[in-house]
Amino acid sequence: MSGIPFGRYELLRKLAAGGMAEVFLAREWGEAGFFRELAIKRLFPHLVDHPPSLRSFQIEARLMGELCHPNIPQVYELGQFDGQWFVAMEYVDGHNIADLSRMSARAGYPIPLSVALGIVLQVAEGLHHAHERKDRAGRSIGFVHRDLTPHNIMVTADGVAKLMDFGVAQTNATLEERGAVRGTYAYMAPEQVRGMALDRRSDVFALGIILYELTTGTRLFTGTDVQIMTAVTERDAPPPSSRVSGYPQDLEAIVMAALARDPDHRIASAADLSLHLWNFAVRNGLLVGPRAIAHHVQLVAPRSRLLDEELGFVDPRISQPGIPISDFDPSSFSSEAPEDTGIRRSWIPAPSDEHLKSGVFSDAARAVLLEEDDEIDLADLLEDDGPPEWDDDPPRR
């Protein structure tokens, strides 16, 4: 595939376009036939002379360039070519989890609980790395992502989750006037909707929403922006068990603690959330790594993202944000891992190599939430008359 020269890079094809920039699949050439594929994010020409847009573009690149974590895309360069500002960064060949959820439902293989937990655990680790970032004097930079949504989390074909889009991230150096609201309403913490001061706990709330939705298969915030804002700030989130019969009680405790409206009653950090989820997964045989996640991705989306776009299966335009919730306000949450409540184990096992080779894991995934004859359109799933039920029987072989 040949492309358009762009400095020392070659632009191969456009992958996406947003409000400020367009993203290209590109190739960088070196000596002795060396090359690598990467992504070039290029600021739209008409925004080069718009100081707020240019500054935002540069801040995002500098912030991501300071982060080095397997669950955050690596930034290689912020530069200019022929008067055009661009960022050269890691190309993430995968699907965002909103699209992955839809493809899973359509394929008849809803995301297993073990895989959902594995994805959220990875995101929590990347998020904690960003939250812990310090300046040269050893002081916290006060990072808050502010736009953690299913569309901003990619899962690669190798089963690695990547936290994307730092365009509205906040640090101590970029604090805005109180009252400025940035992000996606359906994934905002109450204090963010109200335009109050934010910290890492605001991102924990957003990740709690994603965890809720991945493990219940239902949206939580729906309606107009005003309706969503009211729900976030004034209403309690329905417990996951009200959406899914047999939902694990100790997992529900974790989810609801992440969704506490009062930040002081919320799980305090992404690291704490990760620890609680890890303990739950270990106790219930649900701890899986990238290999199991990759198996599910290949099960429902076997082609690469690039090939899918070439064949017209994936719209290369940037997806619009939005999958939604309400919040719940438990009075407190123990800093210790929740006690084992003796719940029945979900039959979505952590797959062994034998499982992956034999397809047993695929059979287990098929058994969850959807029956073979069920309608698999996502809209129909979300409008079902009753809550889906966890499969409490082992898969038949």
Tab-separated table of C-alpha atoms in Angstrom:
chain	number	residue	atom	x	y	z
A	1	MET	CA	0.000	0.000	0.000
A	2	SER	CA	1.512	3.345	-1.072
A	3	GLY	CA	0.550	6.657	0.436
A	4	ILE	CA	1.146	10.390	0.556
A	5	PRO	CA	4.528	11.672	1.794
A	6	PHE	CA	4.294	13.669	5.029
A	7	GLY	CA	7.757	14.580	6.237
A	8	ARG	CA	9.527	11.350	7.127
A	9	TYR	CA	6.164	9.608	7.304
A	10	GLU	CA	3.852	8.234	4.651
A	11	LEU	CA	0.093	8.650	5.128
A	12	LEU	CA	-1.590	5.417	4.042
A	13	ARG	CA	-5.270	6.079	4.727
A	14	LYS	CA	-7.605	8.136	6.866
A	15	LEU	CA	-8.886	6.258	9.908
A	16	ALA	CA	-11.082	8.861	11.575
A	17	ALA	CA	-11.983	12.526	11.785
A	18	GLY	CA	-13.221	14.495	14.772
A	19	GLY	CA	-13.957	18.073	15.699
A	20	MET	CA	-10.329	19.189	15.855
A	21	ALA	CA	-8.218	16.671	14.005
A	22	GLU	CA	-8.075	13.776	11.584
A	23	VAL	CA	-6.238	10.515	12.162
A	24	PHE	CA	-4.295	8.573	9.541
A	25	LEU	CA	-2.697	5.173	9.414
A	26	ALA	CA	0.894	5.982	8.520
A	27	ARG	CA	4.264	4.374	7.969
A	28	GLU	CA	7.664	5.573	9.105
A	29	TRP	CA	10.684	4.502	7.094
A	30	GLY	CA	14.223	4.029	8.359
A	31	GLU	CA	17.503	2.641	7.122
A	32	ALA	CA	18.020	-0.843	5.637
A	33	GLY	CA	14.339	-1.362	4.910
A	34	PHE	CA	13.192	-0.612	8.464
A	35	PHE	CA	9.640	0.624	8.812
A	36	ARG	CA	6.825	0.680	11.328
A	37	GLU	CA	3.144	1.493	11.162
A	38	LEU	CA	1.793	4.190	13.423
A	39	ALA	CA	-0.981	6.751	13.622
A	40	ILE	CA	-0.675	10.402	12.651
A	41	LYS	CA	-3.157	12.754	14.294
A	42	ARG	CA	-3.194	16.016	12.322
A	43	LEU	CA	-4.827	19.241	13.473
A	44	PHE	CA	-7.228	20.656	10.902
A	45	PRO	CA	-5.525	23.496	8.959
A	46	HIS	CA	-8.205	26.045	9.824
A	47	LEU	CA	-7.509	25.527	13.553
A	48	VAL	CA	-3.774	26.216	13.356
A	49	ASP	CA	-4.522	29.926	13.779
A	50	HIS	CA	-7.053	29.297	16.564
A	51	PRO	CA	-4.976	29.548	19.778
A	52	PRO	CA	-7.343	27.604	22.093
A	53	SER	CA	-7.552	24.651	19.685
A	54	LEU	CA	-3.821	24.617	18.996
A	55	ARG	CA	-3.016	24.834	22.713
A	56	SER	CA	-5.418	21.983	23.526
A	57	PHE	CA	-3.857	19.847	20.784
A	58	GLN	CA	-0.350	20.507	22.082
A	59	ILE	CA	-1.255	19.925	25.738
A	60	GLU	CA	-2.830	16.546	24.954
A	61	ALA	CA	0.282	15.444	23.063
A	62	ARG	CA	2.682	16.608	25.779
A	63	LEU	CA	0.629	14.918	28.499
A	64	MET	CA	0.438	11.593	26.668
A	65	GLY	CA	4.123	11.851	25.827
A	66	GLU	CA	4.942	11.893	29.553
A	67	LEU	CA	2.991	8.686	30.201
A	68	CYS	CA	4.491	5.266	29.617
A	69	HIS	CA	2.150	2.363	30.309
A	70	PRO	CA	0.987	-0.653	28.268
A	71	ASN	CA	-2.647	0.447	28.612
A	72	ILE	CA	-2.032	3.962	27.256
A	73	PRO	CA	-1.005	4.569	23.611
A	74	GLN	CA	2.568	5.759	23.266
A	75	VAL	CA	3.226	9.163	21.712
A	76	TYR	CA	6.389	9.391	19.605
A	77	GLU	CA	6.441	12.981	18.431
A	78	LEU	CA	4.663	16.335	18.451
A	79	GLY	CA	5.750	18.320	15.425
A	80	GLN	CA	5.029	20.450	12.393
A	81	PHE	CA	5.335	19.716	8.697
A	82	ASP	CA	4.521	22.223	5.991
A	83	GLY	CA	2.702	24.388	8.542
A	84	GLN	CA	0.577	21.511	9.814
A	85	TRP	CA	0.692	20.412	13.459
A	86	PHE	CA	0.643	16.670	14.038
A	87	VAL	CA	1.183	13.970	16.647
A	88	ALA	CA	2.861	10.673	15.758
A	89	MET	CA	1.624	7.936	18.052
A	90	GLU	CA	1.081	4.212	18.481
A	91	TYR	CA	-1.459	2.727	16.085
A	92	VAL	CA	-4.054	0.800	18.074
A	93	ASP	CA	-5.555	-1.868	15.818
A	94	GLY	CA	-8.723	-2.866	17.590
A	95	HIS	CA	-12.258	-1.909	18.518
A	96	ASN	CA	-13.660	0.386	21.157
A	97	ILE	CA	-15.710	-1.439	23.766
A	98	ALA	CA	-18.968	0.126	22.614
A	99	ASP	CA	-18.465	-1.427	19.173
A	100	LEU	CA	-17.115	-4.635	20.718
A	101	SER	CA	-20.279	-4.967	22.825
A	102	ARG	CA	-22.474	-4.528	19.755
A	103	MET	CA	-20.477	-7.005	17.686
A	104	SER	CA	-20.541	-9.494	20.550
A	105	ALA	CA	-24.326	-9.276	20.822
A	106	ARG	CA	-24.836	-9.616	17.085
A	107	ALA	CA	-22.529	-12.618	16.950
A	108	GLY	CA	-24.421	-14.283	19.793
A	109	TYR	CA	-21.419	-14.165	22.130
A	110	PRO	CA	-22.057	-11.441	24.735
A	111	ILE	CA	-18.930	-10.354	26.567
A	112	PRO	CA	-18.305	-12.890	29.369
A	113	LEU	CA	-18.025	-11.604	32.919
A	114	SER	CA	-14.393	-12.710	33.088
A	115	VAL	CA	-13.536	-10.737	29.946
A	116	ALA	CA	-15.432	-7.648	31.144
A	117	LEU	CA	-13.504	-7.729	34.411
A	118	GLY	CA	-10.225	-8.242	32.553
A	119	ILE	CA	-10.828	-5.177	30.390
A	120	VAL	CA	-11.785	-2.952	33.328
A	121	LEU	CA	-8.796	-4.167	35.349
A	122	GLN	CA	-6.435	-3.141	32.545
A	123	VAL	CA	-8.070	0.269	32.161
A	124	ALA	CA	-7.883	0.838	35.915
A	125	GLU	CA	-4.151	0.115	35.848
A	126	GLY	CA	-3.550	2.592	33.025
A	127	LEU	CA	-5.745	5.186	34.700
A	128	HIS	CA	-3.895	4.810	37.998
A	129	HIS	CA	-0.584	5.322	36.188
A	130	ALA	CA	-1.873	8.626	34.788
A	131	HIS	CA	-3.309	9.692	38.153
A	132	GLU	CA	0.053	9.043	39.821
A	133	ARG	CA	2.070	11.098	37.335
A	134	LYS	CA	4.332	13.639	39.046
A	135	ASP	CA	6.198	16.685	37.789
A	136	ARG	CA	9.969	17.141	37.986
A	137	ALA	CA	9.657	18.452	41.539
A	138	GLY	CA	7.903	15.272	42.610
A	139	ARG	CA	4.456	16.856	42.919
A	140	SER	CA	1.316	15.260	41.523
A	141	ILE	CA	0.213	16.850	38.267
A	142	GLY	CA	-3.431	16.362	39.310
A	143	PHE	CA	-4.433	14.354	36.241
A	144	VAL	CA	-8.146	13.752	35.591
A	145	HIS	CA	-9.172	12.186	32.261
A	146	ARG	CA	-12.717	13.668	32.361
A	147	ASP	CA	-14.004	11.748	29.338
A	148	LEU	CA	-13.765	8.061	30.177
A	149	THR	CA	-16.374	6.378	27.951
A	150	PRO	CA	-16.759	3.062	26.084
A	151	HIS	CA	-15.811	4.900	22.897
A	152	ASN	CA	-12.519	5.984	24.463
A	153	ILE	CA	-11.390	2.499	25.456
A	154	MET	CA	-9.955	0.329	22.699
A	155	VAL	CA	-9.316	-3.402	22.884
A	156	THR	CA	-6.700	-4.765	20.506
A	157	ALA	CA	-6.694	-8.115	18.746
A	158	ASP	CA	-4.049	-9.133	21.301
A	159	GLY	CA	-6.476	-8.509	24.164
A	160	VAL	CA	-4.869	-5.323	25.458
A	161	ALA	CA	-7.133	-2.472	26.575
A	162	LYS	CA	-5.976	1.043	25.711
A	163	LEU	CA	-7.197	4.243	27.347
A	164	MET	CA	-7.645	6.751	24.518
A	165	ASP	CA	-8.439	10.417	23.889
A	166	PHE	CA	-6.840	12.716	26.434
A	167	GLY	CA	-8.243	15.778	24.660
A	168	VAL	CA	-10.178	17.161	27.640
A	169	ALA	CA	-7.898	15.815	30.373
A	170	GLN	CA	-7.204	18.168	33.262
A	171	THR	CA	-4.012	18.747	35.214
A	172	ASN	CA	-3.007	21.318	37.812
A	173	ALA	CA	-1.374	23.292	34.996
A	174	THR	CA	-4.554	23.382	32.903
A	175	LEU	CA	-7.200	24.084	35.549
A	176	GLU	CA	-10.169	25.898	34.070
A	177	GLU	CA	-12.564	28.321	35.657
A	178	ARG	CA	-14.920	26.660	38.103
A	179	GLY	CA	-18.149	25.852	36.264
A	180	ALA	CA	-16.522	24.723	33.005
A	181	VAL	CA	-17.976	21.328	32.067
A	182	ARG	CA	-16.102	19.076	29.645
A	183	GLY	CA	-16.758	15.456	28.792
A	184	THR	CA	-19.743	13.220	28.021
A	185	TYR	CA	-22.756	13.722	30.288
A	186	ALA	CA	-23.641	10.033	30.387
A	187	TYR	CA	-20.255	9.278	31.981
A	188	MET	CA	-19.778	12.247	34.280
A	189	ALA	CA	-19.527	12.122	38.046
A	190	PRO	CA	-22.027	14.334	39.907
A	191	GLU	CA	-19.330	16.863	40.813
A	192	GLN	CA	-18.347	17.095	37.146
A	193	VAL	CA	-21.925	17.779	36.054
A	194	ARG	CA	-22.128	20.527	38.687
A	195	GLY	CA	-18.900	22.149	37.485
A	196	MET	CA	-17.130	21.553	40.795
A	197	ALA	CA	-13.504	20.659	41.496
A	198	LEU	CA	-12.472	17.253	40.157
A	199	ASP	CA	-9.915	14.672	41.186
A	200	ARG	CA	-9.118	11.026	40.436
A	201	ARG	CA	-12.349	9.907	42.119
A	202	SER	CA	-14.300	11.527	39.286
A	203	ASP	CA	-12.647	9.104	36.854
A	204	VAL	CA	-13.399	6.214	39.235
A	205	PHE	CA	-17.100	7.080	38.953
A	206	ALA	CA	-16.905	7.013	35.149
A	207	LEU	CA	-15.110	3.667	35.185
A	208	GLY	CA	-17.771	2.399	37.587
A	209	ILE	CA	-20.408	3.249	34.985
A	210	ILE	CA	-18.514	1.293	32.351
A	211	LEU	CA	-18.116	-1.652	34.725
A	212	TYR	CA	-21.851	-1.554	35.470
A	213	GLU	CA	-22.776	-1.535	31.801
A	214	LEU	CA	-20.335	-4.242	30.741
A	215	THR	CA	-21.526	-6.590	33.494
A	216	THR	CA	-25.272	-5.959	33.149
A	217	GLY	CA	-25.555	-5.414	29.400
A	218	THR	CA	-27.780	-2.380	30.030
A	219	ARG	CA	-27.410	1.357	29.654
A	220	LEU	CA	-27.731	3.488	32.746
A	221	PHE	CA	-28.111	7.104	31.615
A	222	THR	CA	-30.626	7.645	28.851
A	223	GLY	CA	-32.659	10.604	27.669
A	224	THR	CA	-31.815	14.199	26.886
A	225	ASP	CA	-28.767	15.939	28.296
A	226	VAL	CA	-30.950	17.621	30.916
A	227	GLN	CA	-32.536	14.315	31.919
A	228	ILE	CA	-29.140	12.653	32.170
A	229	MET	CA	-27.691	15.489	34.247
A	230	THR	CA	-30.646	15.271	36.623
A	231	ALA	CA	-30.264	11.510	36.940
A	232	VAL	CA	-26.537	11.762	37.658
A	233	THR	CA	-26.904	14.340	40.398
A	234	GLU	CA	-30.212	13.407	42.032
A	235	ARG	CA	-31.058	9.740	41.528
A	236	ASP	CA	-29.646	6.509	42.848
A	237	ALA	CA	-28.425	3.957	40.359
A	238	PRO	CA	-30.474	0.766	40.423
A	239	PRO	CA	-28.351	-2.053	41.853
A	240	PRO	CA	-26.996	-4.360	39.146
A	241	SER	CA	-29.012	-7.210	40.666
A	242	SER	CA	-32.171	-5.346	39.661
A	243	ARG	CA	-31.026	-5.677	36.050
A	244	VAL	CA	-29.454	-9.144	36.128
A	245	SER	CA	-30.896	-11.972	38.186
A	246	GLY	CA	-28.208	-13.638	40.289
A	247	TYR	CA	-25.703	-10.808	39.905
A	248	PRO	CA	-22.809	-11.506	42.319
A	249	GLN	CA	-23.391	-9.684	45.601
A	250	ASP	CA	-19.763	-8.853	46.314
A	251	LEU	CA	-19.262	-7.535	42.775
A	252	GLU	CA	-22.377	-5.412	43.243
A	253	ALA	CA	-20.851	-3.932	46.411
A	254	ILE	CA	-17.776	-2.907	44.440
A	255	VAL	CA	-19.781	-1.408	41.571
A	256	MET	CA	-22.054	0.589	43.846
A	257	ALA	CA	-19.137	1.898	45.904
A	258	ALA	CA	-17.516	3.161	42.701
A	259	LEU	CA	-20.790	4.963	41.931
A	260	ALA	CA	-21.226	6.795	45.241
A	261	ARG	CA	-22.453	10.318	44.572
A	262	ASP	CA	-20.373	11.720	47.407
A	263	PRO	CA	-16.693	11.441	46.424
A	264	ASP	CA	-15.795	10.924	50.097
A	265	HIS	CA	-17.871	7.722	50.097
A	266	ARG	CA	-16.561	6.540	46.737
A	267	ILE	CA	-13.737	4.099	46.081
A	268	ALA	CA	-10.779	6.427	46.416
A	269	SER	CA	-8.615	5.482	43.443
A	270	ALA	CA	-8.384	3.384	40.311
A	271	ALA	CA	-5.774	1.282	42.122
A	272	ASP	CA	-8.255	0.507	44.916
A	273	LEU	CA	-10.923	-0.386	42.366
A	274	SER	CA	-8.452	-2.660	40.610
A	275	LEU	CA	-7.546	-4.385	43.890
A	276	HIS	CA	-11.175	-5.086	44.810
A	277	LEU	CA	-11.970	-6.408	41.329
A	278	TRP	CA	-8.832	-8.546	41.299
A	279	ASN	CA	-9.731	-10.109	44.651
A	280	PHE	CA	-13.274	-10.799	43.465
A	281	ALA	CA	-12.048	-12.341	40.218
A	282	VAL	CA	-9.523	-14.573	41.989
A	283	ARG	CA	-12.067	-15.834	44.520
A	284	ASN	CA	-14.558	-16.684	41.808
A	285	GLY	CA	-12.257	-18.166	39.178
A	286	LEU	CA	-12.768	-15.222	36.828
A	287	LEU	CA	-9.277	-13.772	36.578
A	288	VAL	CA	-8.129	-13.779	32.956
A	289	GLY	CA	-5.344	-12.097	31.040
A	290	PRO	CA	-4.987	-10.658	27.536
A	291	ARG	CA	-5.051	-14.102	25.880
A	292	ALA	CA	-8.647	-14.792	26.969
A	293	ILE	CA	-9.717	-11.272	26.006
A	294	ALA	CA	-8.041	-11.709	22.615
A	295	HIS	CA	-9.901	-14.987	22.169
A	296	HIS	CA	-13.223	-13.200	22.596
A	297	VAL	CA	-12.206	-10.366	20.257
A	298	GLN	CA	-11.219	-12.841	17.559
A	299	LEU	CA	-14.431	-14.770	18.177
A	300	VAL	CA	-16.679	-11.807	17.392
A	301	ALA	CA	-14.359	-9.737	15.156
A	302	PRO	CA	-11.853	-12.119	13.548
A	303	ARG	CA	-10.587	-9.679	10.958
A	304	SER	CA	-8.274	-6.808	11.805
A	305	ARG	CA	-9.808	-3.355	12.089
A	306	LEU	CA	-7.931	-2.217	8.989
A	307	LEU	CA	-9.246	-5.097	6.895
A	308	ASP	CA	-12.755	-4.546	8.264
A	309	GLU	CA	-12.615	-0.942	7.094
A	310	GLU	CA	-11.275	-1.943	3.691
A	311	LEU	CA	-14.206	-4.336	3.280
A	312	GLY	CA	-16.737	-1.852	4.614
A	313	PHE	CA	-17.596	-3.677	7.839
A	314	VAL	CA	-16.488	-0.841	10.120
A	315	ASP	CA	-17.294	2.833	9.674
A	316	PRO	CA	-13.894	4.571	9.907
A	317	ARG	CA	-15.447	7.807	11.164
A	318	ILE	CA	-15.104	8.625	14.829
A	319	SER	CA	-18.028	7.164	16.754
A	320	GLN	CA	-20.232	9.521	18.704
A	321	PRO	CA	-20.055	9.119	22.479
A	322	GLY	CA	-22.845	7.847	24.587
A	323	ILE	CA	-23.846	4.757	26.565
A	324	PRO	CA	-25.339	5.805	29.889
A	325	ILE	CA	-26.318	5.558	34.167
A	326	SER	CA	-27.454	6.879	37.410
A	327	ASP	CA	-25.553	6.723	40.621
A	328	PHE	CA	-25.967	5.196	44.051
A	329	ASP	CA	-24.736	6.576	47.345
A	330	PRO	CA	-23.626	3.945	49.867
A	331	SER	CA	-22.635	5.559	53.161
A	332	SER	CA	-19.197	4.042	53.142
A	333	PHE	CA	-16.984	1.419	51.600
A	334	SER	CA	-14.397	-0.582	53.469
A	335	SER	CA	-10.789	-0.166	52.439
A	336	GLU	CA	-10.504	-3.931	52.806
A	337	ALA	CA	-11.513	-6.347	50.099
A	338	PRO	CA	-15.174	-7.396	50.438
A	339	GLU	CA	-15.755	-10.660	52.238
A	340	ASP	CA	-16.626	-13.769	50.314
A	341	THR	CA	-20.416	-14.065	50.400
A	342	GLY	CA	-20.562	-17.628	49.151
A	343	ILE	CA	-22.307	-16.687	45.914
A	344	ARG	CA	-22.645	-19.221	43.159
A	345	ARG	CA	-19.816	-19.033	40.691
A	346	SER	CA	-20.655	-17.775	37.228
A	347	TRP	CA	-19.996	-20.374	34.553
A	348	ILE	CA	-17.734	-18.064	32.590
A	349	PRO	CA	-14.446	-19.695	33.578
A	350	ALA	CA	-10.952	-18.379	33.248
A	351	PRO	CA	-9.977	-20.407	30.167
A	352	SER	CA	-6.967	-22.647	30.189
A	353	ASP	CA	-4.888	-23.292	27.088
A	354	GLU	CA	-6.931	-26.468	26.593
A	355	HIS	CA	-10.141	-24.434	26.709
A	356	LEU	CA	-8.840	-22.004	24.128
A	357	LYS	CA	-7.771	-24.810	21.800
A	358	SER	CA	-10.888	-26.922	22.211
A	359	GLY	CA	-13.486	-24.173	21.993
A	360	VAL	CA	-15.031	-24.934	25.400
A	361	PHE	CA	-14.639	-21.278	26.320
A	362	SER	CA	-16.622	-20.345	23.218
A	363	ASP	CA	-19.448	-22.612	24.354
A	364	ALA	CA	-19.453	-20.940	27.752
A	365	ALA	CA	-19.557	-17.495	26.203
A	366	ARG	CA	-22.483	-18.525	24.018
A	367	ALA	CA	-24.482	-19.573	27.079
A	368	VAL	CA	-24.528	-16.155	28.719
A	369	LEU	CA	-27.451	-13.751	28.425
A	370	LEU	CA	-28.552	-14.713	24.919
A	371	GLU	CA	-30.246	-17.866	23.763
A	372	GLU	CA	-29.493	-19.033	20.246
A	373	ASP	CA	-32.841	-17.931	18.846
A	374	ASP	CA	-32.888	-14.545	20.594
A	375	GLU	CA	-32.860	-11.308	18.648
A	376	ILE	CA	-29.331	-9.966	18.811
A	377	ASP	CA	-29.842	-6.345	17.816
A	378	LEU	CA	-28.447	-4.185	20.628
A	379	ALA	CA	-31.501	-1.944	20.750
A	380	ASP	CA	-33.710	-4.963	21.307
A	381	LEU	CA	-31.388	-6.209	24.023
A	382	LEU	CA	-31.636	-2.932	25.886
A	383	GLU	CA	-35.426	-2.808	25.605
A	384	ASP	CA	-36.025	-6.339	26.834
A	385	ASP	CA	-39.087	-6.706	29.061
A	386	GLY	CA	-37.168	-8.358	31.869
A	387	PRO	CA	-33.640	-8.556	33.183
A	388	PRO	CA	-31.345	-11.120	31.618
A	389	GLU	CA	-30.435	-14.059	33.806
A	390	TRP	CA	-26.999	-15.384	34.589
A	391	ASP	CA	-26.441	-18.901	33.421
A	392	ASP	CA	-25.966	-20.928	36.608
A	393	ASP	CA	-25.518	-24.285	34.915
A	394	PRO	CA	-22.265	-25.450	33.408
A	395	PRO	CA	-22.185	-25.361	29.613
A	396	ARG	CA	-23.191	-28.569	27.941
A	397	ARG	CA	-20.562	-30.334	25.908
